[in-house]
């Protein structure tokens, strides 16, 4: 796929993996307009893409990250933000259709009470125990643990390119380094 016309190469380099991963998982659970989605670890490549894609699909989005990242989350479309250093979203009483745990700092057992009856707990990466939970919840119960690999379909890259060019997805460039510092 070609670089979006409205992005620098530097910005374009940040988009594919995180956005493809977020798109794969959100599509896997058939995200719907009006659903409440919480994204834990919302400021990185996958998380910021998930915020923007969930908004594009019409969801109400809550982004969870540290206090220094909350303004950025609002700027890319988060309806609500939570500073995880000040508040535990699993104890807020809010209920979500989807909890997307990008950073793996939570757990299905902690988040289960924050999920609606047929809620979905998404994992961007997982360990063996979480794989077991995914298999177990696919058989038992209405709340499911879901993980997926990033899409490798050309049409998904083209879809993302179109979203970028339409201004629906912005690159999340945290820092820039000179080539000499790439080892660091």
Short mmCIF file of N, CA and C in Angstrom, two decimals:
data_model
loop_
_atom_site.label_atom_id
_atom_site.label_comp_id
_atom_site.label_asym_id
_atom_site.label_seq_id
_atom_site.Cartn_x
_atom_site.Cartn_y
_atom_site.Cartn_z
N UNK A 1 0.85 -1.19 0.00
CA UNK A 1 0.00 0.00 0.00
C UNK A 1 0.88 1.24 0.00
N UNK A 2 0.41 2.26 -0.64
CA UNK A 2 1.16 3.51 -0.72
C UNK A 2 0.99 4.32 0.56
N UNK A 3 1.97 5.17 0.80
CA UNK A 3 1.93 6.06 1.96
C UNK A 3 0.76 7.04 1.78
N UNK A 4 0.00 7.29 2.86
CA UNK A 4 -1.06 8.30 2.76
C UNK A 4 -0.47 9.65 2.36
N UNK A 5 -1.15 10.34 1.48
CA UNK A 5 -0.64 11.61 0.94
C UNK A 5 -0.47 12.68 2.01
N UNK A 6 -1.27 12.61 3.06
CA UNK A 6 -1.24 13.65 4.09
C UNK A 6 -0.35 13.31 5.29
N UNK A 7 0.57 12.37 5.13
CA UNK A 7 1.48 11.98 6.21
C UNK A 7 2.92 12.01 5.74
N UNK A 8 3.80 12.32 6.68
CA UNK A 8 5.22 12.18 6.40
C UNK A 8 5.57 10.70 6.46
N UNK A 9 6.73 10.33 5.96
CA UNK A 9 7.19 8.94 6.07
C UNK A 9 7.34 8.55 7.53
N UNK A 10 7.81 9.49 8.33
CA UNK A 10 7.99 9.26 9.77
C UNK A 10 6.65 8.89 10.42
N UNK A 11 5.60 9.67 10.12
CA UNK A 11 4.27 9.39 10.68
C UNK A 11 3.73 8.07 10.13
N UNK A 12 3.88 7.88 8.83
CA UNK A 12 3.35 6.67 8.19
C UNK A 12 3.98 5.40 8.76
N UNK A 13 5.22 5.48 9.19
CA UNK A 13 5.90 4.31 9.75
C UNK A 13 5.26 3.85 11.05
N UNK A 14 4.56 4.75 11.76
CA UNK A 14 3.96 4.40 13.05
C UNK A 14 2.59 3.75 12.91
N UNK A 15 2.00 3.81 11.74
CA UNK A 15 0.59 3.43 11.59
C UNK A 15 0.34 1.94 11.38
N UNK A 16 1.00 1.23 10.47
CA UNK A 16 0.51 -0.09 10.07
C UNK A 16 0.32 -1.12 11.17
N UNK A 17 1.34 -1.45 11.94
CA UNK A 17 1.19 -2.58 12.87
C UNK A 17 0.10 -2.33 13.91
N UNK A 18 0.19 -1.22 14.62
CA UNK A 18 -0.78 -0.94 15.68
C UNK A 18 -2.19 -0.84 15.15
N UNK A 19 -2.35 -0.19 14.02
CA UNK A 19 -3.68 -0.01 13.45
C UNK A 19 -4.23 -1.32 12.92
N UNK A 20 -3.39 -2.13 12.29
CA UNK A 20 -3.85 -3.44 11.81
C UNK A 20 -4.24 -4.35 12.97
N UNK A 21 -3.48 -4.31 14.06
CA UNK A 21 -3.81 -5.13 15.23
C UNK A 21 -5.14 -4.69 15.83
N UNK A 22 -5.30 -3.38 16.03
CA UNK A 22 -6.55 -2.85 16.60
C UNK A 22 -7.73 -3.18 15.69
N UNK A 23 -7.56 -2.99 14.40
CA UNK A 23 -8.63 -3.27 13.44
C UNK A 23 -9.01 -4.75 13.48
N UNK A 24 -8.02 -5.63 13.51
CA UNK A 24 -8.28 -7.08 13.54
C UNK A 24 -9.12 -7.45 14.76
N UNK A 25 -8.74 -6.95 15.92
CA UNK A 25 -9.47 -7.30 17.15
C UNK A 25 -10.86 -6.68 17.19
N UNK A 26 -10.98 -5.43 16.80
CA UNK A 26 -12.30 -4.78 16.83
C UNK A 26 -13.25 -5.42 15.82
N UNK A 27 -12.73 -5.82 14.68
CA UNK A 27 -13.57 -6.52 13.71
C UNK A 27 -13.93 -7.92 14.20
N UNK A 28 -13.01 -8.56 14.88
CA UNK A 28 -13.27 -9.92 15.38
C UNK A 28 -14.46 -9.95 16.33
N UNK A 29 -14.67 -8.87 17.07
CA UNK A 29 -15.81 -8.81 18.00
C UNK A 29 -16.99 -8.04 17.41
N UNK A 30 -16.91 -7.72 16.13
CA UNK A 30 -18.00 -7.02 15.43
C UNK A 30 -18.46 -5.78 16.19
N UNK A 31 -17.51 -4.89 16.47
CA UNK A 31 -17.82 -3.66 17.18
C UNK A 31 -19.01 -2.96 16.52
N UNK A 32 -19.90 -2.42 17.36
CA UNK A 32 -21.14 -1.80 16.88
C UNK A 32 -21.25 -0.36 17.37
N UNK A 33 -21.95 0.45 16.58
CA UNK A 33 -22.26 1.82 16.96
C UNK A 33 -22.97 1.81 18.32
N UNK A 34 -22.57 2.73 19.19
CA UNK A 34 -23.22 2.87 20.49
C UNK A 34 -22.65 2.00 21.59
N UNK A 35 -21.77 1.06 21.27
CA UNK A 35 -21.18 0.23 22.32
C UNK A 35 -20.22 1.06 23.16
N UNK A 36 -20.09 0.65 24.42
CA UNK A 36 -19.12 1.28 25.32
C UNK A 36 -17.85 0.45 25.30
N UNK A 37 -16.74 1.12 24.95
CA UNK A 37 -15.45 0.44 24.81
C UNK A 37 -14.44 1.12 25.72
N UNK A 38 -13.72 0.33 26.51
CA UNK A 38 -12.62 0.84 27.33
C UNK A 38 -11.33 0.29 26.75
N UNK A 39 -10.35 1.20 26.58
CA UNK A 39 -9.04 0.79 26.06
C UNK A 39 -8.00 1.07 27.12
N UNK A 40 -7.41 0.01 27.67
CA UNK A 40 -6.41 0.10 28.72
C UNK A 40 -5.03 0.13 28.07
N UNK A 41 -4.30 1.24 28.24
CA UNK A 41 -3.03 1.43 27.55
C UNK A 41 -3.30 2.12 26.22
N UNK A 42 -4.08 3.19 26.28
CA UNK A 42 -4.65 3.80 25.08
C UNK A 42 -3.74 4.75 24.32
N UNK A 43 -2.54 5.04 24.82
CA UNK A 43 -1.74 6.08 24.15
C UNK A 43 -0.67 5.55 23.20
N UNK A 44 -0.39 4.27 23.21
CA UNK A 44 0.64 3.73 22.33
C UNK A 44 0.12 3.48 20.92
N UNK A 45 0.89 2.77 20.13
CA UNK A 45 0.52 2.52 18.74
C UNK A 45 -0.78 1.77 18.58
N UNK A 46 -0.94 0.66 19.29
CA UNK A 46 -2.17 -0.13 19.20
C UNK A 46 -3.31 0.60 19.89
N UNK A 47 -3.05 1.12 21.09
CA UNK A 47 -4.10 1.79 21.86
C UNK A 47 -4.66 3.02 21.18
N UNK A 48 -3.78 3.88 20.66
CA UNK A 48 -4.27 5.10 20.00
C UNK A 48 -5.04 4.75 18.73
N UNK A 49 -4.61 3.71 18.03
CA UNK A 49 -5.37 3.25 16.85
C UNK A 49 -6.73 2.70 17.27
N UNK A 50 -6.76 1.96 18.38
CA UNK A 50 -8.02 1.39 18.86
C UNK A 50 -9.00 2.50 19.25
N UNK A 51 -8.51 3.55 19.91
CA UNK A 51 -9.37 4.69 20.27
C UNK A 51 -10.00 5.26 19.00
N UNK A 52 -9.17 5.54 18.02
CA UNK A 52 -9.65 6.19 16.80
C UNK A 52 -10.56 5.28 15.98
N UNK A 53 -10.23 4.01 15.88
CA UNK A 53 -11.07 3.08 15.14
C UNK A 53 -12.41 2.86 15.84
N UNK A 54 -12.38 2.71 17.16
CA UNK A 54 -13.63 2.53 17.90
C UNK A 54 -14.55 3.73 17.69
N UNK A 55 -13.98 4.93 17.73
CA UNK A 55 -14.77 6.15 17.46
C UNK A 55 -15.30 6.14 16.03
N UNK A 56 -14.47 5.74 15.09
CA UNK A 56 -14.90 5.66 13.69
C UNK A 56 -16.10 4.73 13.55
N UNK A 57 -16.08 3.61 14.28
CA UNK A 57 -17.17 2.65 14.21
C UNK A 57 -18.38 3.07 15.06
N UNK A 58 -18.29 4.22 15.72
CA UNK A 58 -19.43 4.77 16.44
C UNK A 58 -19.53 4.39 17.90
N UNK A 59 -18.47 3.86 18.48
CA UNK A 59 -18.49 3.47 19.89
C UNK A 59 -18.24 4.68 20.79
N UNK A 60 -18.65 4.54 22.04
CA UNK A 60 -18.32 5.50 23.09
C UNK A 60 -17.04 4.98 23.74
N UNK A 61 -15.97 5.78 23.70
CA UNK A 61 -14.64 5.29 24.05
C UNK A 61 -14.12 5.91 25.35
N UNK A 62 -13.63 5.06 26.23
CA UNK A 62 -12.92 5.48 27.43
C UNK A 62 -11.47 5.02 27.29
N UNK A 63 -10.54 5.95 27.40
CA UNK A 63 -9.12 5.63 27.32
C UNK A 63 -8.47 5.65 28.69
N UNK A 64 -7.69 4.64 28.99
CA UNK A 64 -6.99 4.54 30.27
C UNK A 64 -5.49 4.65 30.02
N UNK A 65 -4.85 5.59 30.73
CA UNK A 65 -3.40 5.76 30.62
C UNK A 65 -2.95 6.66 31.76
N UNK A 66 -1.70 7.09 31.73
CA UNK A 66 -1.17 7.97 32.79
C UNK A 66 -1.61 9.41 32.53
N UNK A 67 -1.51 10.23 33.56
CA UNK A 67 -2.02 11.60 33.50
C UNK A 67 -1.42 12.42 32.37
N UNK A 68 -0.16 12.21 32.05
CA UNK A 68 0.49 12.97 30.98
C UNK A 68 -0.03 12.65 29.59
N UNK A 69 -0.78 11.59 29.45
CA UNK A 69 -1.28 11.16 28.13
C UNK A 69 -2.76 11.48 27.92
N UNK A 70 -3.45 11.94 28.94
CA UNK A 70 -4.91 12.10 28.86
C UNK A 70 -5.36 13.14 27.85
N UNK A 71 -4.64 14.27 27.76
CA UNK A 71 -5.01 15.30 26.77
C UNK A 71 -4.87 14.75 25.36
N UNK A 72 -3.82 14.00 25.11
CA UNK A 72 -3.63 13.39 23.79
C UNK A 72 -4.79 12.45 23.47
N UNK A 73 -5.22 11.67 24.47
CA UNK A 73 -6.33 10.74 24.25
C UNK A 73 -7.61 11.49 23.88
N UNK A 74 -7.86 12.59 24.57
CA UNK A 74 -9.03 13.41 24.23
C UNK A 74 -8.90 13.94 22.80
N UNK A 75 -7.69 14.35 22.42
CA UNK A 75 -7.48 14.95 21.10
C UNK A 75 -7.69 13.96 19.96
N UNK A 76 -7.55 12.66 20.23
CA UNK A 76 -7.76 11.67 19.17
C UNK A 76 -9.14 11.02 19.26
N UNK A 77 -9.98 11.50 20.19
CA UNK A 77 -11.36 11.04 20.18
C UNK A 77 -11.90 10.34 21.40
N UNK A 78 -11.11 10.13 22.45
CA UNK A 78 -11.65 9.47 23.64
C UNK A 78 -12.74 10.35 24.26
N UNK A 79 -13.89 9.74 24.54
CA UNK A 79 -15.00 10.46 25.17
C UNK A 79 -14.72 10.69 26.65
N UNK A 80 -14.16 9.68 27.30
CA UNK A 80 -13.76 9.78 28.70
C UNK A 80 -12.33 9.28 28.81
N UNK A 81 -11.64 9.76 29.83
CA UNK A 81 -10.28 9.30 30.10
C UNK A 81 -10.15 8.97 31.58
N UNK A 82 -9.31 8.01 31.87
CA UNK A 82 -9.04 7.60 33.25
C UNK A 82 -7.54 7.54 33.44
N UNK A 83 -7.07 8.19 34.49
CA UNK A 83 -5.66 8.13 34.89
C UNK A 83 -5.50 6.90 35.78
N UNK A 84 -4.84 5.88 35.27
CA UNK A 84 -4.73 4.63 36.03
C UNK A 84 -3.93 4.79 37.32
N UNK A 85 -3.12 5.86 37.44
CA UNK A 85 -2.37 6.06 38.68
C UNK A 85 -3.27 6.61 39.79
N UNK A 86 -4.45 7.11 39.41
CA UNK A 86 -5.38 7.70 40.37
C UNK A 86 -6.66 6.88 40.57
N UNK A 87 -7.01 6.08 39.57
CA UNK A 87 -8.30 5.39 39.60
C UNK A 87 -8.19 4.01 38.96
N UNK A 88 -8.81 3.03 39.59
CA UNK A 88 -8.87 1.67 39.06
C UNK A 88 -10.20 1.52 38.33
N UNK A 89 -10.16 1.43 37.02
CA UNK A 89 -11.40 1.39 36.24
C UNK A 89 -12.27 0.19 36.60
N UNK A 90 -11.68 -0.88 37.13
CA UNK A 90 -12.47 -2.07 37.48
C UNK A 90 -13.30 -1.85 38.74
N UNK A 91 -13.03 -0.75 39.44
CA UNK A 91 -13.78 -0.47 40.68
C UNK A 91 -14.71 0.73 40.53
N UNK A 92 -14.84 1.26 39.32
CA UNK A 92 -15.64 2.47 39.10
C UNK A 92 -17.14 2.20 39.02
N UNK A 93 -17.52 0.96 38.78
CA UNK A 93 -18.94 0.64 38.62
C UNK A 93 -19.42 0.77 37.18
N UNK A 94 -18.58 1.29 36.29
CA UNK A 94 -18.94 1.40 34.88
C UNK A 94 -18.91 0.01 34.24
N UNK A 95 -19.82 -0.20 33.30
CA UNK A 95 -19.92 -1.48 32.60
C UNK A 95 -19.68 -1.23 31.11
N UNK A 96 -18.88 -2.08 30.49
CA UNK A 96 -18.48 -1.91 29.10
C UNK A 96 -18.86 -3.12 28.26
N UNK A 97 -19.10 -2.87 26.99
CA UNK A 97 -19.33 -3.96 26.04
C UNK A 97 -18.01 -4.64 25.70
N UNK A 98 -16.96 -3.81 25.59
CA UNK A 98 -15.63 -4.30 25.20
C UNK A 98 -14.58 -3.66 26.10
N UNK A 99 -13.69 -4.47 26.65
CA UNK A 99 -12.49 -3.96 27.32
C UNK A 99 -11.31 -4.48 26.50
N UNK A 100 -10.54 -3.55 25.97
CA UNK A 100 -9.39 -3.87 25.11
C UNK A 100 -8.14 -3.61 25.95
N UNK A 101 -7.50 -4.68 26.43
CA UNK A 101 -6.31 -4.55 27.26
C UNK A 101 -5.08 -4.62 26.37
N UNK A 102 -4.59 -3.46 26.01
CA UNK A 102 -3.44 -3.37 25.10
C UNK A 102 -2.15 -3.74 25.82
N UNK A 103 -2.01 -3.30 27.07
CA UNK A 103 -0.75 -3.46 27.79
C UNK A 103 -0.64 -4.74 28.61
N UNK A 104 -1.74 -5.45 28.78
CA UNK A 104 -1.70 -6.70 29.54
C UNK A 104 -1.51 -6.51 31.03
N UNK A 105 -1.83 -5.33 31.55
CA UNK A 105 -1.64 -5.06 32.98
C UNK A 105 -2.86 -5.45 33.80
N UNK A 106 -3.95 -5.74 33.15
CA UNK A 106 -5.16 -6.14 33.84
C UNK A 106 -5.31 -7.65 33.70
N UNK A 107 -6.45 -8.16 34.02
CA UNK A 107 -6.71 -9.58 33.80
C UNK A 107 -8.21 -9.74 33.58
N UNK A 108 -8.57 -10.82 32.92
CA UNK A 108 -9.98 -11.09 32.67
C UNK A 108 -10.73 -11.20 33.99
N UNK A 109 -10.15 -11.88 34.97
CA UNK A 109 -10.85 -12.05 36.25
C UNK A 109 -11.10 -10.71 36.94
N UNK A 110 -10.15 -9.76 36.84
CA UNK A 110 -10.36 -8.43 37.42
C UNK A 110 -11.38 -7.62 36.64
N UNK A 111 -11.41 -7.80 35.33
CA UNK A 111 -12.27 -6.99 34.46
C UNK A 111 -13.67 -7.57 34.26
N UNK A 112 -13.85 -8.83 34.61
CA UNK A 112 -15.12 -9.51 34.34
C UNK A 112 -16.33 -8.74 34.87
N UNK A 113 -16.22 -8.19 36.07
CA UNK A 113 -17.36 -7.47 36.65
C UNK A 113 -17.62 -6.13 35.95
N UNK A 114 -16.67 -5.66 35.15
CA UNK A 114 -16.85 -4.41 34.40
C UNK A 114 -17.35 -4.66 32.97
N UNK A 115 -17.60 -5.91 32.64
CA UNK A 115 -18.10 -6.27 31.32
C UNK A 115 -19.60 -6.54 31.36
N UNK A 116 -20.31 -6.12 30.32
CA UNK A 116 -21.72 -6.46 30.17
C UNK A 116 -21.87 -7.97 30.05
N UNK A 117 -23.09 -8.44 30.13
CA UNK A 117 -23.37 -9.88 30.11
C UNK A 117 -22.69 -10.60 28.95
N UNK A 118 -22.74 -10.05 27.76
CA UNK A 118 -22.08 -10.69 26.61
C UNK A 118 -20.83 -9.93 26.20
N UNK A 119 -20.14 -9.36 27.19
CA UNK A 119 -18.98 -8.52 26.93
C UNK A 119 -17.78 -9.30 26.42
N UNK A 120 -16.86 -8.55 25.85
CA UNK A 120 -15.65 -9.13 25.28
C UNK A 120 -14.42 -8.46 25.88
N UNK A 121 -13.45 -9.28 26.27
CA UNK A 121 -12.17 -8.81 26.81
C UNK A 121 -11.12 -9.11 25.76
N UNK A 122 -10.57 -8.06 25.13
CA UNK A 122 -9.62 -8.22 24.04
C UNK A 122 -8.19 -8.10 24.54
N UNK A 123 -7.33 -8.93 24.00
CA UNK A 123 -5.91 -8.90 24.35
C UNK A 123 -5.07 -8.66 23.09
N UNK A 124 -4.19 -7.67 23.16
CA UNK A 124 -3.28 -7.41 22.05
C UNK A 124 -2.11 -8.40 22.07
N UNK A 125 -1.77 -8.89 23.24
CA UNK A 125 -0.75 -9.92 23.38
C UNK A 125 -1.18 -10.81 24.54
N UNK A 126 -0.68 -12.01 24.57
CA UNK A 126 -1.16 -12.93 25.60
C UNK A 126 -0.09 -13.93 25.98
N UNK A 127 -0.28 -14.49 27.18
CA UNK A 127 0.59 -15.54 27.70
C UNK A 127 -0.21 -16.85 27.70
N UNK A 128 0.41 -17.92 28.05
CA UNK A 128 -0.22 -19.23 28.00
C UNK A 128 -1.50 -19.28 28.84
N UNK A 129 -1.48 -18.71 30.04
CA UNK A 129 -2.68 -18.72 30.89
C UNK A 129 -3.85 -18.00 30.25
N UNK A 130 -3.55 -16.93 29.54
CA UNK A 130 -4.62 -16.19 28.87
C UNK A 130 -5.15 -16.97 27.67
N UNK A 131 -4.29 -17.73 27.03
CA UNK A 131 -4.74 -18.58 25.94
C UNK A 131 -5.73 -19.62 26.48
N UNK A 132 -5.43 -20.17 27.65
CA UNK A 132 -6.35 -21.10 28.29
C UNK A 132 -7.68 -20.42 28.58
N UNK A 133 -7.63 -19.17 29.12
CA UNK A 133 -8.87 -18.43 29.39
C UNK A 133 -9.67 -18.21 28.11
N UNK A 134 -8.98 -17.91 27.03
CA UNK A 134 -9.66 -17.70 25.76
C UNK A 134 -10.40 -18.97 25.35
N UNK A 135 -9.72 -20.10 25.44
CA UNK A 135 -10.36 -21.37 25.08
C UNK A 135 -11.51 -21.70 26.03
N UNK A 136 -11.29 -21.51 27.33
CA UNK A 136 -12.31 -21.82 28.34
C UNK A 136 -13.55 -20.96 28.15
N UNK A 137 -13.36 -19.64 27.96
CA UNK A 137 -14.52 -18.75 27.82
C UNK A 137 -15.23 -18.95 26.49
N UNK A 138 -14.56 -19.55 25.51
CA UNK A 138 -15.25 -19.84 24.24
C UNK A 138 -16.27 -20.96 24.43
N UNK A 139 -16.10 -21.75 25.50
CA UNK A 139 -16.99 -22.87 25.78
C UNK A 139 -17.99 -22.52 26.88
N UNK A 140 -17.51 -21.87 27.93
CA UNK A 140 -18.30 -21.62 29.13
C UNK A 140 -18.55 -20.12 29.30
N UNK A 141 -19.76 -19.74 29.67
CA UNK A 141 -20.06 -18.35 30.02
C UNK A 141 -20.34 -17.47 28.82
N UNK A 142 -20.91 -16.30 29.11
CA UNK A 142 -21.28 -15.37 28.04
C UNK A 142 -20.21 -14.31 27.78
N UNK A 143 -19.32 -14.10 28.74
CA UNK A 143 -18.23 -13.14 28.58
C UNK A 143 -17.03 -13.88 27.99
N UNK A 144 -16.40 -13.29 26.99
CA UNK A 144 -15.35 -14.00 26.25
C UNK A 144 -14.02 -13.25 26.29
N UNK A 145 -12.93 -14.02 26.30
CA UNK A 145 -11.58 -13.49 26.13
C UNK A 145 -11.21 -13.73 24.66
N UNK A 146 -10.78 -12.67 23.99
CA UNK A 146 -10.50 -12.73 22.55
C UNK A 146 -9.09 -12.21 22.28
N UNK A 147 -8.36 -12.90 21.45
CA UNK A 147 -7.08 -12.38 20.95
C UNK A 147 -6.99 -12.74 19.47
N UNK A 148 -6.15 -12.03 18.76
CA UNK A 148 -6.01 -12.26 17.33
C UNK A 148 -4.65 -11.77 16.89
N UNK A 149 -4.26 -12.17 15.72
CA UNK A 149 -3.04 -11.67 15.11
C UNK A 149 -3.41 -10.46 14.25
N UNK A 150 -2.44 -9.59 14.03
CA UNK A 150 -2.68 -8.44 13.15
C UNK A 150 -2.96 -8.94 11.74
N UNK A 151 -3.86 -8.26 11.08
CA UNK A 151 -4.22 -8.61 9.71
C UNK A 151 -3.02 -8.44 8.78
N UNK A 152 -2.97 -9.28 7.77
CA UNK A 152 -1.93 -9.12 6.75
C UNK A 152 -2.57 -8.92 5.37
N UNK A 153 -3.82 -8.48 5.37
CA UNK A 153 -4.56 -8.30 4.11
C UNK A 153 -4.29 -6.93 3.52
N UNK A 154 -4.00 -6.90 2.23
CA UNK A 154 -3.76 -5.63 1.53
C UNK A 154 -4.97 -4.72 1.62
N UNK A 155 -6.18 -5.28 1.56
CA UNK A 155 -7.38 -4.43 1.62
C UNK A 155 -7.52 -3.72 2.96
N UNK A 156 -6.99 -4.32 4.04
CA UNK A 156 -7.02 -3.64 5.34
C UNK A 156 -6.06 -2.46 5.35
N UNK A 157 -4.89 -2.61 4.74
CA UNK A 157 -3.96 -1.49 4.63
C UNK A 157 -4.56 -0.36 3.79
N UNK A 158 -5.24 -0.71 2.74
CA UNK A 158 -5.89 0.30 1.89
C UNK A 158 -6.99 1.00 2.68
N UNK A 159 -7.78 0.24 3.44
CA UNK A 159 -8.83 0.82 4.29
C UNK A 159 -8.22 1.81 5.28
N UNK A 160 -7.12 1.43 5.92
CA UNK A 160 -6.45 2.31 6.88
C UNK A 160 -5.92 3.56 6.18
N UNK A 161 -5.33 3.38 5.01
CA UNK A 161 -4.83 4.53 4.24
C UNK A 161 -5.97 5.50 3.96
N UNK A 162 -7.13 4.98 3.57
CA UNK A 162 -8.29 5.84 3.29
C UNK A 162 -8.75 6.58 4.54
N UNK A 163 -8.73 5.90 5.69
CA UNK A 163 -9.10 6.55 6.95
C UNK A 163 -8.12 7.66 7.30
N UNK A 164 -6.83 7.41 7.10
CA UNK A 164 -5.81 8.42 7.37
C UNK A 164 -6.02 9.62 6.46
N UNK A 165 -6.21 9.37 5.18
CA UNK A 165 -6.39 10.48 4.23
C UNK A 165 -7.68 11.26 4.49
N UNK A 166 -8.68 10.60 5.08
CA UNK A 166 -9.94 11.28 5.43
C UNK A 166 -9.85 11.98 6.78
N UNK A 167 -8.70 11.86 7.46
CA UNK A 167 -8.52 12.51 8.76
C UNK A 167 -9.14 11.76 9.93
N UNK A 168 -9.52 10.50 9.73
CA UNK A 168 -10.14 9.70 10.79
C UNK A 168 -9.11 9.03 11.70
N UNK A 169 -7.89 8.84 11.19
CA UNK A 169 -6.79 8.23 11.95
C UNK A 169 -5.60 9.17 11.88
N UNK A 170 -5.02 9.44 13.06
CA UNK A 170 -3.81 10.26 13.14
C UNK A 170 -2.69 9.40 13.71
N UNK A 171 -1.48 9.66 13.26
CA UNK A 171 -0.32 8.93 13.78
C UNK A 171 -0.03 9.36 15.21
N UNK A 172 0.40 8.41 16.02
CA UNK A 172 0.82 8.70 17.39
C UNK A 172 2.34 8.64 17.44
N UNK A 173 2.99 9.77 17.24
CA UNK A 173 4.45 9.83 17.30
C UNK A 173 4.81 10.38 18.67
N UNK A 174 5.36 9.52 19.52
CA UNK A 174 5.69 9.92 20.89
C UNK A 174 7.01 10.68 20.93
N UNK A 175 8.03 10.14 20.29
CA UNK A 175 9.37 10.75 20.28
C UNK A 175 10.02 10.50 18.93
N UNK A 176 10.98 11.35 18.62
CA UNK A 176 11.78 11.18 17.41
C UNK A 176 13.23 11.07 17.84
N UNK A 177 13.96 10.17 17.21
CA UNK A 177 15.36 9.97 17.53
C UNK A 177 16.20 10.09 16.26
N UNK A 178 17.38 10.67 16.38
CA UNK A 178 18.30 10.65 15.24
C UNK A 178 18.76 9.22 15.00
N UNK A 179 19.13 8.91 13.80
CA UNK A 179 19.56 7.57 13.43
C UNK A 179 20.67 7.05 14.34
N UNK A 180 21.56 7.93 14.77
CA UNK A 180 22.67 7.52 15.63
C UNK A 180 22.20 6.96 16.97
N UNK A 181 20.98 7.28 17.39
CA UNK A 181 20.48 6.84 18.69
C UNK A 181 19.52 5.65 18.59
N UNK A 182 19.43 5.00 17.47
CA UNK A 182 18.47 3.91 17.32
C UNK A 182 18.75 2.74 18.25
N UNK A 183 19.99 2.54 18.63
CA UNK A 183 20.33 1.45 19.55
C UNK A 183 19.70 1.70 20.92
N UNK A 184 19.65 2.94 21.32
CA UNK A 184 19.07 3.30 22.62
C UNK A 184 17.60 3.05 22.60
#
